[in-house]
mmCIF file of C-alpha atoms in Angstrom:
data_model
loop_
_atom_site.group_PDB
_atom_site.id
_atom_site.type_symbol
_atom_site.label_atom_id
_atom_site.label_comp_id
_atom_site.label_asym_id
_atom_site.label_seq_id
_atom_site.Cartn_x
_atom_site.Cartn_y
_atom_site.Cartn_z
ATOM 1 C CA UNK A 1007 -0.076 0.019 0.013
ATOM 2 C CA UNK A 1008 0.896 3.601 -0.528
ATOM 3 C CA UNK A 1009 0.188 6.752 1.272
ATOM 4 C CA UNK A 1010 -1.619 7.786 -2.016
ATOM 5 C CA UNK A 1011 -3.826 4.651 -2.106
ATOM 6 C CA UNK A 1012 -6.833 6.299 -0.656
ATOM 7 C CA UNK A 1013 -6.774 9.172 -3.373
ATOM 8 C CA UNK A 1014 -9.284 9.243 -6.135
ATOM 9 C CA UNK A 1015 -6.841 8.707 -8.971
ATOM 10 C CA UNK A 1016 -4.472 6.159 -7.229
ATOM 11 C CA UNK A 1017 -5.029 3.440 -9.967
ATOM 12 C CA UNK A 1018 -3.932 5.821 -12.659
ATOM 13 C CA UNK A 1019 -0.909 7.093 -10.789
ATOM 14 C CA UNK A 1020 0.065 3.620 -9.682
ATOM 15 C CA UNK A 1021 0.068 2.517 -13.400
ATOM 16 C CA UNK A 1022 2.194 5.619 -14.297
ATOM 17 C CA UNK A 1023 4.661 4.844 -11.484
ATOM 18 C CA UNK A 1024 4.980 1.143 -12.379
ATOM 19 C CA UNK A 1025 5.627 1.972 -16.102
ATOM 20 C CA UNK A 1026 8.318 4.552 -15.108
ATOM 21 C CA UNK A 1027 9.921 2.362 -12.654
ATOM 22 C CA UNK A 1028 10.679 -0.019 -15.480
ATOM 23 C CA UNK A 1029 13.228 2.628 -16.472
ATOM 24 C CA UNK A 1030 14.918 2.752 -13.080
ATOM 25 C CA UNK A 1031 17.620 0.409 -14.088
ATOM 26 C CA UNK A 1032 18.821 2.958 -16.506
ATOM 27 C CA UNK A 1033 19.229 5.605 -13.561
ATOM 28 C CA UNK A 1034 17.403 8.310 -11.725
ATOM 29 C CA UNK A 1035 17.446 10.620 -14.786
ATOM 30 C CA UNK A 1036 15.731 8.051 -16.946
ATOM 31 C CA UNK A 1037 13.139 7.504 -14.263
ATOM 32 C CA UNK A 1038 12.501 11.138 -13.895
ATOM 33 C CA UNK A 1039 12.266 11.696 -17.713
ATOM 34 C CA UNK A 1040 9.749 8.802 -17.933
ATOM 35 C CA UNK A 1041 7.668 10.403 -15.110
ATOM 36 C CA UNK A 1042 7.487 13.747 -16.678
ATOM 37 C CA UNK A 1043 6.685 12.444 -20.147
ATOM 38 C CA UNK A 1044 4.067 10.167 -18.557
ATOM 39 C CA UNK A 1045 2.409 12.982 -16.588
ATOM 40 C CA UNK A 1046 2.474 15.234 -19.679
ATOM 41 C CA UNK A 1047 0.945 12.416 -21.787
ATOM 42 C CA UNK A 1048 -1.915 11.975 -19.145
ATOM 43 C CA UNK A 1049 -2.779 15.608 -18.982
ATOM 44 C CA UNK A 1050 -2.411 16.396 -22.670
ATOM 45 C CA UNK A 1051 0.795 18.285 -23.015
ATOM 46 C CA UNK A 1052 2.395 17.404 -26.341
ATOM 47 C CA UNK A 1053 5.450 19.823 -26.133
ATOM 48 C CA UNK A 1054 8.725 18.546 -27.423
ATOM 49 C CA UNK A 1055 11.067 17.307 -24.666
ATOM 50 C CA UNK A 1056 14.743 17.503 -25.167
ATOM 51 C CA UNK A 1057 17.394 15.989 -22.826
ATOM 52 C CA UNK A 1058 20.246 18.409 -22.303
ATOM 53 C CA UNK A 1059 22.685 15.573 -22.674
ATOM 54 C CA UNK A 1060 21.637 15.357 -26.403
ATOM 55 C CA UNK A 1061 22.523 19.002 -27.107
ATOM 56 C CA UNK A 1062 25.865 19.819 -28.332
ATOM 57 C CA UNK A 1063 26.862 22.475 -25.766
ATOM 58 C CA UNK A 1064 29.993 22.765 -23.791
ATOM 59 C CA UNK A 1065 28.840 21.833 -20.208
ATOM 60 C CA UNK A 1066 32.260 22.467 -18.634
ATOM 61 C CA UNK A 1067 31.623 26.144 -18.590
ATOM 62 C CA UNK A 1068 29.680 27.705 -15.656
ATOM 63 C CA UNK A 1069 25.954 27.054 -15.229
ATOM 64 C CA UNK A 1070 24.757 30.377 -16.627
ATOM 65 C CA UNK A 1071 26.785 30.043 -19.835
ATOM 66 C CA UNK A 1072 25.678 26.494 -20.177
ATOM 67 C CA UNK A 1073 21.897 27.462 -19.942
ATOM 68 C CA UNK A 1074 22.485 30.174 -22.452
ATOM 69 C CA UNK A 1075 24.186 27.899 -24.746
ATOM 70 C CA UNK A 1076 21.231 25.485 -24.574
ATOM 71 C CA UNK A 1077 18.887 28.310 -25.332
ATOM 72 C CA UNK A 1078 20.723 29.397 -28.402
ATOM 73 C CA UNK A 1079 20.971 25.714 -29.554
ATOM 74 C CA UNK A 1080 17.253 25.413 -29.305
ATOM 75 C CA UNK A 1081 16.412 28.711 -30.764
ATOM 76 C CA UNK A 1082 14.792 29.841 -27.447
ATOM 77 C CA UNK A 1083 13.921 33.491 -27.023
ATOM 78 C CA UNK A 1084 12.998 33.390 -23.347
ATOM 79 C CA UNK A 1085 14.254 31.362 -20.457
ATOM 80 C CA UNK A 1086 12.020 30.868 -17.474
ATOM 81 C CA UNK A 1087 14.162 29.964 -14.507
ATOM 82 C CA UNK A 1088 13.162 28.990 -10.976
ATOM 83 C CA UNK A 1089 13.728 31.548 -8.303
ATOM 84 C CA UNK A 1090 16.287 29.367 -6.661
ATOM 85 C CA UNK A 1091 18.563 30.029 -9.583
ATOM 86 C CA UNK A 1092 18.589 33.736 -8.897
ATOM 87 C CA UNK A 1093 21.896 33.962 -6.907
ATOM 88 C CA UNK A 1094 24.137 32.502 -9.606
ATOM 89 C CA UNK A 1095 22.302 34.134 -12.520
ATOM 90 C CA UNK A 1096 22.591 37.492 -10.744
ATOM 91 C CA UNK A 1097 26.172 36.924 -10.029
ATOM 92 C CA UNK A 1098 26.990 36.206 -13.752
ATOM 93 C CA UNK A 1099 24.247 37.026 -16.190
ATOM 94 C CA UNK A 1100 25.227 36.295 -19.738
ATOM 95 C CA UNK A 1101 21.470 36.616 -20.708
ATOM 96 C CA UNK A 1102 21.685 40.345 -20.225
ATOM 97 C CA UNK A 1103 24.175 40.600 -23.104
ATOM 98 C CA UNK A 1104 22.316 38.213 -25.473
ATOM 99 C CA UNK A 1105 19.168 37.853 -27.221
ATOM 100 C CA UNK A 1106 17.456 35.446 -24.628
ATOM 101 C CA UNK A 1107 15.150 37.151 -22.186
ATOM 102 C CA UNK A 1108 15.603 35.938 -18.671
ATOM 103 C CA UNK A 1109 12.660 35.630 -16.496
ATOM 104 C CA UNK A 1110 11.866 33.962 -13.182
ATOM 105 C CA UNK A 1111 8.951 31.897 -12.247
ATOM 106 C CA UNK A 1112 6.617 33.534 -9.863
ATOM 107 C CA UNK A 1113 4.230 30.810 -8.537
ATOM 108 C CA UNK A 1114 1.624 30.810 -5.737
ATOM 109 C CA UNK A 1115 0.810 27.300 -4.830
ATOM 110 C CA UNK A 1116 -2.924 26.710 -5.220
ATOM 111 C CA UNK A 1117 -4.627 24.558 -2.625
ATOM 112 C CA UNK A 1118 -6.638 21.424 -3.256
ATOM 113 C CA UNK A 1119 -8.317 18.729 -1.083
ATOM 114 C CA UNK A 1120 -5.764 16.204 0.116
ATOM 115 C CA UNK A 1121 -6.987 13.006 1.641
ATOM 116 C CA UNK A 1122 -4.744 13.166 4.797
ATOM 117 C CA UNK A 1123 -6.418 16.509 6.045
ATOM 118 C CA UNK A 1124 -5.110 20.060 5.914
ATOM 119 C CA UNK A 1125 -3.001 21.060 3.069
ATOM 120 C CA UNK A 1126 0.742 20.621 2.510
ATOM 121 C CA UNK A 1127 1.988 22.563 -0.517
ATOM 122 C CA UNK A 1128 4.743 21.622 -2.971
ATOM 123 C CA UNK A 1129 4.479 17.807 -2.344
ATOM 124 C CA UNK A 1130 4.790 16.674 -6.023
ATOM 125 C CA UNK A 1131 3.155 16.431 -9.392
ATOM 126 C CA UNK A 1132 2.409 12.798 -8.749
ATOM 127 C CA UNK A 1133 0.687 13.594 -5.483
ATOM 128 C CA UNK A 1134 -1.353 16.383 -7.115
ATOM 129 C CA UNK A 1135 -2.303 14.139 -10.036
ATOM 130 C CA UNK A 1136 -3.424 11.480 -7.511
ATOM 131 C CA UNK A 1137 -5.807 13.908 -5.852
ATOM 132 C CA UNK A 1138 -7.111 15.888 -8.826
ATOM 133 C CA UNK A 1139 -6.759 13.591 -11.791
ATOM 134 C CA UNK A 1140 -5.700 14.355 -15.271
ATOM 135 C CA UNK A 1141 -8.648 16.820 -15.998
ATOM 136 C CA UNK A 1142 -7.963 18.805 -12.810
ATOM 137 C CA UNK A 1143 -4.154 18.810 -12.911
ATOM 138 C CA UNK A 1144 -3.467 21.622 -15.720
ATOM 139 C CA UNK A 1145 -6.170 23.932 -14.321
ATOM 140 C CA UNK A 1146 -4.652 23.562 -10.885
ATOM 141 C CA UNK A 1147 -1.102 24.254 -11.877
ATOM 142 C CA UNK A 1148 -2.011 27.130 -14.083
ATOM 143 C CA UNK A 1149 -3.989 28.739 -11.364
ATOM 144 C CA UNK A 1150 -0.925 29.438 -9.375
ATOM 145 C CA UNK A 1151 0.996 31.238 -12.258
ATOM 146 C CA UNK A 1152 1.605 34.935 -11.859
ATOM 147 C CA UNK A 1153 3.452 37.358 -13.967
ATOM 148 C CA UNK A 1154 7.056 36.397 -14.201
ATOM 149 C CA UNK A 1155 9.824 38.332 -12.338
ATOM 150 C CA UNK A 1156 12.725 40.012 -14.107
ATOM 151 C CA UNK A 1157 16.200 39.787 -12.546
ATOM 152 C CA UNK A 1158 15.983 43.532 -11.835
ATOM 153 C CA UNK A 1159 12.789 42.905 -9.797
ATOM 154 C CA UNK A 1160 14.433 40.299 -7.568
ATOM 155 C CA UNK A 1161 17.509 42.231 -6.714
ATOM 156 C CA UNK A 1162 17.637 43.426 -3.205
ATOM 157 C CA UNK A 1163 14.949 40.963 -1.979
ATOM 158 C CA UNK A 1164 15.710 38.686 0.917
ATOM 159 C CA UNK A 1165 15.718 34.920 0.585
ATOM 160 C CA UNK A 1166 12.392 34.843 2.388
ATOM 161 C CA UNK A 1167 10.847 37.133 -0.133
ATOM 162 C CA UNK A 1168 12.101 35.049 -3.008
#
């Protein structure tokens, strides 16, 4: 049994997990990729997925240059970064001198009914999917989106404010 067994969409999630765990012998990255593709498929996302290991970009450079190289390789015009990357991107921001706009995710976690009472945010996509199902997943995720932050907007804020 699983802590998610009592959820309305457990059977669906259990099938996804079982299929994804078949990739576990290929490593954690392969498992994660399979989970991401499986969730995307279930909720109707058909965007192209690219493994950064398949992109011919020098990954020996620093993280910021590596990200910019990936963006250029894929023809990306805007890079949406998690706020947790602010410190190193603020320290060295190659995006400011290039044609790729740098934005930071501004997300307010929406609440939804969880079977164990109360609400615990930022559990996992699997946990949310088990509770709200494929039809409720995208509307839930999208309801937490806010206008993206710019690097200028985040400068001078404390870690708690980020």
